[in-house]
Amino acid sequence: MKKLYLIGNMKMNMNYADLEPYFANLTQVAENTSNVVGVCVPSVYLDFAKYSLENSKVLFGAQNMYHEDKGAYTGEISAHMLNDFSCDLVILGHSERRNIFHESDEDINLKVKKALAEGLTPILCFGEVKEEREGGMAFSVVERQLMNGLNGLDTDEINRIIFAYEPVWAIGTGLSATPDQAEEMIAFTKRLLHENFECHDNIVLYGGSLKASNANEILSKPSIDGGLIGGACLKIDEFEQIINTKVDE
Ligand code: 13P
């Protein structure tokens, strides 16, 4: 069996009351699978996540951070703060951060470096928008995002990153990439990491309308190591079905 990484990205959803049963159920689900389970929660719930998940097999973390240690950065959260809550993971470079909040490849590169330096596991997201795919630019966009995002990092550091290919046109649209499209881009990503950084066996996830009904066909593709799951992670029953996906090596 392939060991899959199945990580939820709650985005700006859920509330305190919903999270109590959710964390209890997720702890149970993680006990009963050999897949790796994680969830990235809104930052205000990190304390609750730590309290609820610390002694479970569920990895947890944040959806963003800033690269500076401290100072006059109203509204921002540092890597030190995430470590105060024993976070394992931090999503960086999500397309919603890039497109709505105008984060550049260079901003994301600073954040990835800081997260690694502080012992956090970055989940580095990348992916093209619809017009870029339709214009035949998907591969060059992904290459640019990755090469800029990884600028200055060495092989060991890059091997500690979890990558997530999330084509923007598939996020929250119900229209996932086809298994072949996801496989093609993730295989390309692994080749790029190998050729430029001498990396082997990087973990690269797929994200974008991944749900119980398409998890098996997407996750059974040979280069795909798991999923970053938005909407479908909010319903614990559906997330459980995805987490219980079993595919051959
Ligand atoms: P959806 O699964 O809701 O399409 O979101 C994917 C995503 O952006 C995960 O980071």
Coordinates of N, CA and C and ligand atoms in Angstrom, one line a residue:
M1 N 0.8 -1.2 0.0 CA 0.0 0.0 0.0 C 0.9 1.3 0.0
K2 N 0.4 2.2 -0.8 CA 1.2 3.5 -0.7 C 0.7 4.3 0.5
K3 N 1.7 4.9 1.2 CA 1.4 5.7 2.4 C 1.0 7.1 1.8
L4 N -0.3 7.5 2.0 CA -0.7 8.8 1.4 C -0.7 9.8 2.5
Y5 N -0.5 11.1 2.1 CA -0.6 12.2 3.0 C -1.9 12.9 2.7
L6 N -2.8 13.0 3.7 CA -4.1 13.6 3.4 C -4.3 14.7 4.4
I7 N -4.2 15.9 3.9 CA -4.1 17.1 4.8 C -5.3 18.0 4.4
G8 N -6.0 18.4 5.5 CA -7.2 19.3 5.3 C -6.7 20.8 5.4
N9 N -7.3 21.6 4.5 CA -7.1 23.1 4.7 C -8.4 23.6 4.9
M10 N -8.7 24.0 6.2 CA -10.0 24.5 6.5 C -10.3 25.9 6.0
K11 N -9.3 26.6 5.5 CA -9.4 28.0 5.1 C -10.2 28.8 6.2
M12 N -11.0 29.8 5.8 CA -11.7 30.6 6.8 C -13.0 30.0 7.1
N13 N -13.0 28.8 7.7 CA -14.3 28.1 8.0 C -14.2 27.4 9.4
M14 N -15.3 27.0 9.8 CA -15.5 26.3 11.1 C -15.6 27.3 12.2
N15 N -16.0 26.8 13.4 CA -16.1 27.6 14.6 C -15.8 26.7 15.8
Y16 N -15.7 27.4 16.9 CA -15.2 26.7 18.1 C -16.1 25.4 18.4
A17 N -17.4 25.7 18.3 CA -18.4 24.6 18.7 C -18.2 23.4 17.8
D18 N -18.1 23.7 16.5 CA -17.9 22.6 15.5 C -16.6 21.8 15.7
L19 N -15.6 22.5 16.1 CA -14.3 21.9 16.2 C -14.1 20.8 17.2
E20 N -14.9 21.0 18.3 CA -14.7 20.0 19.4 C -15.0 18.6 18.9
P21 N -16.2 18.3 18.3 CA -16.5 17.0 17.8 C -15.6 16.6 16.6
Y22 N -15.3 17.6 15.8 CA -14.4 17.4 14.6 C -13.1 16.8 15.0
F23 N -12.4 17.5 16.0 CA -11.1 17.0 16.4 C -11.2 15.6 17.0
A24 N -12.2 15.4 17.8 CA -12.4 14.1 18.4 C -12.5 13.0 17.4
N25 N -13.3 13.3 16.4 CA -13.5 12.3 15.3 C -12.3 12.1 14.5
L26 N -11.6 13.2 14.2 CA -10.4 13.1 13.4 C -9.3 12.3 14.1
T27 N -9.2 12.5 15.4 CA -8.2 11.7 16.2 C -8.5 10.2 16.0
Q28 N -9.7 9.8 16.0 CA -10.2 8.4 15.9 C -9.8 7.9 14.5
V29 N -10.2 8.7 13.5 CA -9.9 8.4 12.1 C -8.4 8.1 11.9
A30 N -7.6 9.0 12.4 CA -6.2 8.9 12.2 C -5.6 7.6 12.9
E31 N -6.2 7.2 14.0 CA -5.8 6.0 14.7 C -6.0 4.8 13.8
N32 N -7.0 4.8 12.9 CA -7.4 3.6 12.2 C -6.9 3.6 10.8
T33 N -5.9 4.4 10.5 CA -5.3 4.4 9.1 C -3.8 4.4 9.2
S34 N -3.2 3.8 8.1 CA -1.7 4.0 8.1 C -1.3 5.2 7.2
N35 N -2.3 5.9 6.7 CA -2.0 7.1 6.0 C -1.7 8.2 7.0
V36 N -1.0 9.2 6.5 CA -0.6 10.4 7.3 C -1.8 11.4 7.2
V37 N -2.2 11.8 8.4 CA -3.4 12.7 8.5 C -3.0 14.1 9.0
G38 N -3.4 15.2 8.4 CA -3.1 16.5 8.9 C -4.2 17.4 8.7
V39 N -4.2 18.6 9.4 CA -5.2 19.6 9.2 C -4.6 21.0 9.5
C40 N -4.9 21.9 8.7 CA -4.4 23.3 8.9 C -5.6 24.2 9.2
V41 N -5.6 24.7 10.4 CA -6.8 25.4 10.9 C -6.6 26.9 10.9
P42 N -7.7 27.7 11.0 CA -7.6 29.1 11.2 C -6.7 29.4 12.4
S43 N -5.8 30.4 12.4 CA -4.8 30.6 13.4 C -5.5 30.8 14.8
V44 N -6.6 31.3 14.9 CA -7.3 31.6 16.2 C -7.6 30.3 16.9
Y45 N -7.7 29.2 16.1 CA -8.0 27.9 16.7 C -6.8 27.0 16.9
L46 N -5.6 27.6 16.8 CA -4.4 26.7 17.0 C -4.3 26.2 18.4
D47 N -4.6 27.1 19.4 CA -4.5 26.7 20.8 C -5.5 25.5 21.0
F48 N -6.6 25.6 20.5 CA -7.6 24.5 20.6 C -7.1 23.2 19.9
A49 N -6.5 23.4 18.8 CA -6.0 22.3 18.0 C -4.9 21.6 18.8
K50 N -4.0 22.4 19.4 CA -2.9 21.9 20.2 C -3.5 21.0 21.3
Y51 N -4.4 21.6 22.0 CA -5.0 21.0 23.2 C -5.7 19.7 22.8
S52 N -6.4 19.7 21.6 CA -7.2 18.6 21.2 C -6.4 17.5 20.5
L53 N -5.3 17.9 19.8 CA -4.6 17.0 18.9 C -3.2 16.6 19.3
E54 N -2.7 17.2 20.3 CA -1.3 17.1 20.6 C -0.9 15.6 20.8
N55 N -1.7 14.9 21.5 CA -1.3 13.5 21.7 C -2.0 12.5 20.7
S56 N -2.4 13.0 19.6 CA -3.0 12.2 18.6 C -2.0 12.0 17.4
K57 N -2.4 11.2 16.4 CA -1.5 11.0 15.3 C -1.8 12.1 14.2
V58 N -2.7 13.0 14.5 CA -3.0 14.1 13.5 C -2.0 15.2 13.6
L59 N -1.3 15.4 12.4 CA -0.5 16.6 12.3 C -1.4 17.8 12.2
F60 N -0.9 19.0 12.7 CA -1.8 20.2 12.5 C -0.9 21.4 12.3
G61 N -1.5 22.4 11.9 CA -0.7 23.6 11.6 C -1.6 24.8 11.1
A62 N -0.9 25.8 10.6 CA -1.5 27.0 10.2 C -1.6 27.1 8.7
Q63 N -2.2 28.2 8.2 CA -2.5 28.4 6.8 C -1.6 29.5 6.2
N64 N -0.8 30.1 7.1 CA 0.1 31.2 6.6 C 0.9 31.6 7.8
M65 N 2.0 32.3 7.5 CA 2.8 33.0 8.6 C 3.6 34.1 7.9
Y66 N 4.2 34.9 8.7 CA 5.1 36.0 8.1 C 6.5 35.6 8.4
H67 N 7.4 36.1 7.6 CA 8.8 35.7 7.7 C 9.6 36.4 8.8
E68 N 9.2 37.5 9.3 CA 9.9 38.2 10.3 C 9.7 37.6 11.7
D69 N 10.6 37.8 12.6 CA 10.5 37.2 14.0 C 9.4 37.9 14.8
K70 N 9.5 39.3 14.8 CA 8.5 40.1 15.6 C 8.6 41.5 15.1
G71 N 7.7 42.3 15.6 CA 7.7 43.7 15.2 C 6.4 44.3 14.8
A72 N 6.5 45.4 14.2 CA 5.2 46.2 13.8 C 4.7 45.6 12.5
Y73 N 4.0 44.5 12.6 CA 3.4 43.8 11.4 C 2.0 43.5 11.8
T74 N 1.2 44.5 11.9 CA -0.2 44.3 12.4 C -0.9 43.1 11.7
G75 N -1.4 42.2 12.4 CA -2.2 41.2 11.9 C -1.4 39.9 11.5
E76 N -0.1 40.0 11.6 CA 0.7 38.9 11.1 C 1.1 37.9 12.3
I77 N 1.5 36.8 11.9 CA 1.9 35.7 12.9 C 3.2 35.1 12.5
S78 N 4.1 35.0 13.5 CA 5.5 34.5 13.2 C 5.6 33.0 13.3
A79 N 6.7 32.5 12.8 CA 7.1 31.1 13.0 C 7.2 30.7 14.5
H80 N 7.8 31.7 15.3 CA 7.9 31.4 16.7 C 6.6 31.2 17.3
M81 N 5.6 32.0 16.9 CA 4.3 31.9 17.5 C 3.7 30.5 17.1
L82 N 3.9 30.1 15.9 CA 3.4 28.8 15.5 C 4.0 27.7 16.3
N83 N 5.3 27.8 16.6 CA 6.0 26.8 17.4 C 5.5 26.8 18.9
D84 N 5.1 28.0 19.3 CA 4.5 28.1 20.7 C 3.3 27.1 20.8
F85 N 2.6 26.9 19.7 CA 1.5 26.0 19.7 C 1.8 24.6 19.2
S86 N 3.1 24.3 19.1 CA 3.6 23.0 18.7 C 3.1 22.6 17.3
C87 N 3.0 23.6 16.4 CA 2.5 23.3 15.0 C 3.5 22.4 14.3
D88 N 3.0 21.5 13.5 CA 3.8 20.7 12.7 C 4.0 21.3 11.3
L89 N 2.9 21.9 10.8 CA 2.8 22.3 9.4 C 2.4 23.8 9.3
V90 N 2.8 24.3 8.1 CA 2.3 25.6 7.8 C 2.2 25.7 6.2
I91 N 0.9 26.0 5.8 CA 0.7 26.2 4.3 C 1.3 27.5 3.9
L92 N 2.1 27.5 2.8 CA 2.7 28.7 2.3 C 2.4 28.8 0.8
G93 N 2.2 30.0 0.4 CA 2.0 30.2 -1.1 C 0.7 29.7 -1.6
H94 N -0.3 29.5 -0.8 CA -1.6 29.1 -1.3 C -2.1 30.1 -2.4
S95 N -2.8 29.6 -3.4 CA -3.2 30.5 -4.5 C -4.1 31.6 -4.0
E96 N -4.8 31.4 -2.9 CA -5.6 32.5 -2.3 C -4.7 33.5 -1.7
R97 N -3.6 33.2 -1.2 CA -2.6 34.2 -0.6 C -2.0 34.9 -1.8
R98 N -1.7 34.1 -2.9 CA -1.0 34.8 -4.0 C -2.0 35.7 -4.7
N99 N -3.2 35.3 -5.0 CA -4.1 36.0 -5.8 C -5.0 37.1 -5.1
I100 N -5.4 36.8 -3.9 CA -6.2 37.8 -3.2 C -5.4 38.7 -2.4
F101 N -4.3 38.2 -1.8 CA -3.5 39.0 -0.9 C -2.1 39.4 -1.6
H102 N -2.0 39.1 -2.8 CA -0.9 39.6 -3.7 C 0.5 39.2 -3.1
E103 N 0.6 38.0 -2.6 CA 1.9 37.5 -2.2 C 2.7 37.1 -3.5
S104 N 4.0 37.5 -3.5 CA 4.8 37.2 -4.7 C 5.6 35.9 -4.4
D105 N 6.2 35.4 -5.5 CA 7.1 34.3 -5.3 C 8.2 34.6 -4.3
E106 N 8.7 35.9 -4.3 CA 9.8 36.3 -3.4 C 9.3 36.3 -2.0
D107 N 8.1 36.8 -1.7 CA 7.5 36.8 -0.3 C 7.5 35.3 0.1
I108 N 7.0 34.5 -0.7 CA 6.8 33.1 -0.3 C 8.2 32.4 -0.1
N109 N 9.2 32.7 -0.9 CA 10.5 32.2 -0.6 C 11.0 32.6 0.8
L110 N 10.8 33.8 1.2 CA 11.2 34.2 2.5 C 10.5 33.4 3.6
K111 N 9.2 33.2 3.4 CA 8.5 32.5 4.4 C 8.9 31.0 4.4
V112 N 9.2 30.4 3.3 CA 9.6 29.0 3.3 C 10.9 28.9 4.0
K113 N 11.8 29.8 3.7 CA 13.1 29.7 4.4 C 13.0 29.9 5.9
K114 N 12.1 30.8 6.4 CA 11.9 31.0 7.8 C 11.3 29.8 8.4
A115 N 10.2 29.2 7.8 CA 9.6 28.1 8.3 C 10.6 26.9 8.5
L116 N 11.4 26.7 7.5 CA 12.4 25.6 7.6 C 13.4 25.9 8.7
A117 N 13.8 27.1 8.8 CA 14.8 27.5 9.9 C 14.2 27.3 11.3
E118 N 12.9 27.4 11.4 CA 12.3 27.2 12.7 C 11.7 25.8 12.9
G119 N 12.1 24.9 12.0 CA 11.7 23.5 12.2 C 10.2 23.2 11.9
L120 N 9.6 24.1 11.2 CA 8.2 23.8 10.7 C 8.3 23.1 9.4
T121 N 7.3 22.3 9.0 CA 7.2 21.7 7.7 C 6.3 22.6 6.8
P122 N 6.9 23.3 5.8 CA 6.0 24.1 4.9 C 5.3 23.2 4.0
I123 N 4.1 23.5 3.7 CA 3.4 22.9 2.6 C 3.3 24.0 1.5
L124 N 4.2 23.8 0.5 CA 4.4 24.9 -0.5 C 3.4 24.6 -1.6
C125 N 2.5 25.5 -1.8 CA 1.5 25.4 -2.9 C 1.9 26.1 -4.1
F126 N 1.5 25.6 -5.2 CA 1.8 26.2 -6.5 C 0.8 25.7 -7.5
G127 N 0.6 26.4 -8.6 CA -0.3 26.0 -9.6 C -0.7 27.2 -10.5
E128 N -1.2 26.8 -11.7 CA -1.5 27.9 -12.7 C -3.0 28.2 -12.6
V129 N -3.3 29.4 -13.1 CA -4.7 29.8 -13.3 C -5.2 29.3 -14.6
K130 N -6.5 29.5 -14.8 CA -7.2 28.9 -16.0 C -6.6 29.4 -17.3
E131 N -6.4 30.8 -17.3 CA -5.9 31.4 -18.6 C -4.5 30.8 -18.9
E132 N -3.7 30.6 -17.9 CA -2.3 30.1 -18.1 C -2.4 28.7 -18.6
R133 N -3.3 27.9 -18.1 CA -3.4 26.5 -18.7 C -3.9 26.5 -20.1
E134 N -4.9 27.4 -20.3 CA -5.5 27.4 -21.7 C -4.5 28.0 -22.7
G135 N -3.6 28.8 -22.2 CA -2.6 29.4 -23.1 C -1.3 28.6 -23.2
G136 N -1.4 27.4 -22.7 CA -0.2 26.5 -22.8 C 1.0 26.9 -21.9
M137 N 0.7 27.6 -20.8 CA 1.8 28.1 -20.0 C 1.9 27.4 -18.6
A138 N 1.0 26.4 -18.4 CA 1.0 25.8 -17.1 C 2.4 25.4 -16.6
F139 N 3.1 24.7 -17.4 CA 4.4 24.2 -17.0 C 5.4 25.3 -16.7
S140 N 5.4 26.3 -17.5 CA 6.4 27.4 -17.3 C 6.0 28.2 -16.0
V141 N 4.7 28.3 -15.8 CA 4.3 29.0 -14.6 C 4.7 28.2 -13.3
V142 N 4.4 27.0 -13.4 CA 4.8 26.1 -12.2 C 6.3 26.1 -12.0
E143 N 7.0 26.1 -13.1 CA 8.5 26.1 -13.0 C 9.0 27.4 -12.3
R144 N 8.4 28.5 -12.8 CA 8.8 29.8 -12.2 C 8.4 29.9 -10.7
Q145 N 7.2 29.4 -10.4 CA 6.8 29.5 -9.0 C 7.8 28.7 -8.1
L146 N 8.1 27.5 -8.6 CA 9.0 26.6 -7.8 C 10.4 27.1 -7.7
M147 N 11.0 27.5 -8.9 CA 12.4 28.0 -8.8 C 12.5 29.2 -8.0
N148 N 11.6 30.1 -8.1 CA 11.6 31.3 -7.2 C 11.4 31.0 -5.8
G149 N 10.4 30.2 -5.6 CA 10.0 29.8 -4.2 C 11.1 29.1 -3.5
L150 N 11.9 28.4 -4.2 CA 13.0 27.6 -3.6 C 14.4 28.2 -3.7
N151 N 14.4 29.4 -4.2 CA 15.7 30.1 -4.4 C 16.5 30.1 -3.1
G152 N 17.8 29.7 -3.2 CA 18.7 29.7 -2.0 C 18.6 28.5 -1.1
L153 N 17.7 27.6 -1.3 CA 17.6 26.4 -0.5 C 18.4 25.3 -1.0
D154 N 18.9 24.5 0.0 CA 19.7 23.3 -0.5 C 18.9 22.0 -0.5
T155 N 19.5 21.0 -1.0 CA 18.8 19.7 -1.2 C 18.1 19.2 0.1
D156 N 18.8 19.3 1.3 CA 18.2 18.8 2.5 C 17.0 19.6 2.9
E157 N 17.1 20.9 2.7 CA 16.0 21.8 3.1 C 14.8 21.5 2.2
I158 N 15.0 21.3 0.9 CA 13.9 21.1 0.0 C 13.3 19.7 0.3
N159 N 14.1 18.8 0.7 CA 13.5 17.5 1.1 C 12.6 17.5 2.3
R160 N 12.6 18.6 3.1 CA 11.8 18.7 4.2 C 10.4 19.4 3.9
I161 N 10.3 19.8 2.7 CA 9.1 20.5 2.3 C 8.0 19.5 1.7
I162 N 6.8 19.7 2.1 CA 5.7 19.0 1.4 C 5.2 20.0 0.3
F163 N 5.1 19.5 -1.0 CA 4.7 20.3 -2.1 C 3.2 20.0 -2.4
A164 N 2.5 21.0 -2.9 CA 1.1 20.8 -3.2 C 0.8 21.5 -4.5
Y165 N 0.6 20.7 -5.6 CA 0.1 21.2 -6.9 C -1.4 21.5 -6.8
E166 N -1.7 22.7 -6.9 CA -3.2 23.1 -6.8 C -3.5 24.0 -8.0
P167 N -3.9 23.4 -9.1 CA -4.3 24.2 -10.2 C -5.5 25.1 -9.8
V168 N -5.3 26.4 -10.0 CA -6.3 27.4 -9.4 C -7.7 27.2 -10.0
W169 N -7.8 26.8 -11.2 CA -9.1 26.6 -11.9 C -9.8 25.4 -11.3
A170 N -9.2 24.6 -10.5 CA -9.8 23.4 -9.9 C -10.2 23.6 -8.4
I171 N -9.8 24.8 -7.8 CA -10.0 25.0 -6.4 C -11.4 25.6 -6.2
G172 N -12.1 24.8 -5.4 CA -13.5 25.3 -5.0 C -14.4 25.3 -6.1
T173 N -14.1 24.8 -7.2 CA -15.0 24.9 -8.4 C -15.8 23.6 -8.6
G174 N -15.4 22.5 -7.9 CA -16.1 21.2 -8.1 C -15.4 20.5 -9.3
L175 N -14.6 21.2 -10.1 CA -14.0 20.6 -11.3 C -12.6 20.3 -11.0
S176 N -12.3 19.1 -10.7 CA -10.9 18.8 -10.4 C -10.1 18.6 -11.7
A177 N -8.8 18.6 -11.5 CA -7.9 18.2 -12.7 C -8.3 16.8 -13.0
T178 N -8.1 16.3 -14.2 CA -8.2 14.9 -14.4 C -7.0 14.2 -13.8
P179 N -7.2 12.9 -13.4 CA -6.0 12.2 -12.9 C -4.8 12.3 -13.7
D180 N -5.0 12.3 -15.1 CA -3.8 12.4 -15.9 C -3.2 13.8 -15.9
Q181 N -4.0 14.8 -15.8 CA -3.4 16.2 -15.7 C -2.6 16.4 -14.4
A182 N -3.2 15.9 -13.3 CA -2.5 16.0 -12.0 C -1.2 15.2 -12.1
E183 N -1.3 14.0 -12.6 CA -0.1 13.1 -12.6 C 1.0 13.8 -13.5
E184 N 0.6 14.3 -14.6 CA 1.6 14.9 -15.5 C 2.3 16.1 -14.8
M185 N 1.6 16.9 -14.1 CA 2.2 18.1 -13.5 C 3.1 17.7 -12.3
I186 N 2.6 16.7 -11.6 CA 3.3 16.3 -10.4 C 4.6 15.5 -10.8
A187 N 4.5 14.7 -11.8 CA 5.7 14.0 -12.4 C 6.7 15.1 -12.8
F188 N 6.2 16.1 -13.5 CA 7.1 17.2 -14.0 C 7.7 17.9 -12.8
T189 N 7.0 18.1 -11.7 CA 7.5 18.8 -10.5 C 8.7 18.0 -9.9
K190 N 8.4 16.7 -9.8 CA 9.5 15.8 -9.3 C 10.7 15.8 -10.1
R191 N 10.5 15.8 -11.4 CA 11.7 15.9 -12.3 C 12.5 17.2 -12.1
L192 N 11.7 18.2 -12.0 CA 12.3 19.6 -11.8 C 13.1 19.6 -10.5
L193 N 12.6 19.0 -9.5 CA 13.3 19.0 -8.2 C 14.5 18.2 -8.3
H194 N 14.4 17.1 -9.0 CA 15.6 16.2 -9.2 C 16.7 16.9 -10.0
E195 N 16.3 17.4 -11.1 CA 17.3 18.0 -12.0 C 18.0 19.3 -11.5
N196 N 17.2 20.0 -10.7 CA 17.8 21.3 -10.2 C 18.4 21.2 -8.9
F197 N 17.9 20.3 -8.0 CA 18.3 20.3 -6.6 C 18.8 18.9 -6.2
E198 N 18.9 18.0 -7.1 CA 19.3 16.6 -6.8 C 18.5 16.0 -5.7
C199 N 17.2 16.3 -5.7 CA 16.2 15.8 -4.8 C 15.7 14.4 -5.3
H200 N 15.4 13.5 -4.4 CA 14.7 12.3 -4.8 C 13.5 12.2 -3.9
D201 N 12.4 11.6 -4.4 CA 11.3 11.2 -3.5 C 10.7 12.3 -2.7
N202 N 10.5 13.5 -3.3 CA 9.8 14.5 -2.6 C 8.3 14.2 -2.5
I203 N 7.7 14.7 -1.5 CA 6.3 14.5 -1.3 C 5.6 15.6 -2.0
V204 N 4.7 15.2 -3.0 CA 4.0 16.2 -3.8 C 2.5 15.7 -3.8
L205 N 1.7 16.6 -3.2 CA 0.2 16.4 -3.1 C -0.5 17.0 -4.3
Y206 N -1.7 16.6 -4.5 CA -2.6 17.3 -5.4 C -3.7 17.9 -4.6
G207 N -4.1 19.2 -5.0 CA -5.3 19.8 -4.4 C -6.1 20.5 -5.4
G208 N -7.4 20.5 -5.2 CA -8.4 21.2 -6.1 C -9.6 20.3 -6.3
S209 N -10.6 20.5 -5.6 CA -11.9 19.7 -5.7 C -11.6 18.2 -5.5
L210 N -10.7 17.9 -4.6 CA -10.5 16.5 -4.3 C -11.6 16.1 -3.3
K211 N -12.3 15.0 -3.6 CA -13.4 14.6 -2.7 C -13.5 13.1 -2.7
A212 N -14.4 12.6 -1.8 CA -14.5 11.2 -1.7 C -14.7 10.5 -3.0
S213 N -15.5 11.1 -3.9 CA -15.9 10.4 -5.1 C -14.7 10.4 -6.2
N214 N -13.7 11.2 -6.0 CA -12.6 11.2 -7.0 C -11.3 10.8 -6.4
A215 N -11.3 10.6 -5.1 CA -10.0 10.5 -4.4 C -9.2 9.2 -4.9
N216 N -9.9 8.2 -5.1 CA -9.2 6.9 -5.4 C -8.6 7.0 -6.8
E217 N -9.3 7.6 -7.8 CA -8.7 7.6 -9.1 C -7.5 8.6 -9.2
I218 N -7.6 9.7 -8.4 CA -6.5 10.7 -8.5 C -5.3 10.1 -7.7
L219 N -5.6 9.7 -6.5 CA -4.5 9.3 -5.6 C -3.8 8.0 -6.0
S220 N -4.4 7.2 -6.9 CA -3.8 6.0 -7.3 C -2.7 6.3 -8.4
K221 N -2.7 7.5 -8.9 CA -1.6 7.8 -9.9 C -0.2 7.7 -9.3
P222 N 0.7 7.2 -10.0 CA 2.0 6.8 -9.4 C 2.8 8.0 -8.7
S223 N 2.7 9.2 -9.3 CA 3.6 10.3 -8.8 C 2.9 11.0 -7.6
I224 N 1.6 10.8 -7.4 CA 0.8 11.6 -6.5 C 0.9 11.0 -5.1
D225 N 1.4 11.8 -4.1 CA 1.6 11.2 -2.8 C 0.5 11.5 -1.8
G226 N -0.6 12.2 -2.2 CA -1.7 12.5 -1.3 C -2.4 13.7 -1.8
G227 N -3.2 14.3 -0.9 CA -4.0 15.4 -1.2 C -4.1 16.5 -0.2
L228 N -4.3 17.7 -0.7 CA -4.5 18.9 0.2 C -6.0 19.2 -0.1
I229 N -6.8 19.1 0.9 CA -8.3 19.0 0.7 C -8.9 20.2 1.4
G230 N -9.6 21.0 0.6 CA -10.3 22.2 1.1 C -11.7 21.8 1.5
G231 N -12.7 22.1 0.7 CA -14.1 22.0 1.1 C -14.5 20.6 1.7
A232 N -13.9 19.5 1.1 CA -14.3 18.2 1.6 C -13.7 17.8 2.9
C233 N -12.8 18.6 3.4 CA -12.2 18.3 4.8 C -13.2 18.9 5.9
L234 N -14.1 19.7 5.5 CA -15.0 20.4 6.5 C -16.0 19.4 7.0
K235 N -16.3 18.4 6.2 CA -17.3 17.4 6.6 C -16.5 16.2 7.0
I236 N -16.6 15.9 8.3 CA -15.7 14.8 8.8 C -16.0 13.5 8.2
D237 N -17.2 13.2 7.8 CA -17.5 11.9 7.2 C -16.9 11.8 5.8
E238 N -16.9 12.9 5.1 CA -16.3 12.8 3.8 C -14.7 12.8 3.9
F239 N -14.2 13.6 4.8 CA -12.8 13.6 5.0 C -12.3 12.2 5.4
E240 N -13.1 11.6 6.3 CA -12.8 10.2 6.7 C -12.7 9.2 5.5
Q241 N -13.7 9.4 4.6 CA -13.6 8.5 3.4 C -12.3 8.7 2.6
I242 N -12.0 10.0 2.5 CA -10.8 10.3 1.7 C -9.5 9.7 2.5
I243 N -9.5 9.9 3.8 CA -8.4 9.5 4.6 C -8.2 7.9 4.5
N244 N -9.3 7.3 4.3 CA -9.3 5.8 4.3 C -9.0 5.3 2.9
T245 N -8.6 6.1 1.9 CA -8.3 5.7 0.6 C -7.1 4.7 0.7
K246 N -7.2 3.6 0.0 CA -6.1 2.7 -0.1 C -5.7 2.5 -1.5
V247 N -4.5 2.7 -1.9 CA -4.0 2.5 -3.2 C -2.7 1.7 -3.2
D248 N -2.5 1.0 -4.3 CA -1.3 0.2 -4.4 C -0.1 1.1 -4.6
E249 N 1.1 0.6 -4.1 CA 2.4 1.3 -4.3 C 2.7 1.5 -5.8
Ligands
13P1 P1 -11.0 22.6 -2.6 O1 -10.8 21.2 -2.2 O2 -12.2 23.3 -1.8 O3 -11.1 22.8 -4.0 O4 -9.7 23.5 -2.1 C1 -8.5 23.0 -2.4 C2 -7.5 23.8 -1.7 O5 -7.3 25.0 -2.0 C3 -6.7 23.2 -0.6 O6 -5.7 24.0 -0.2

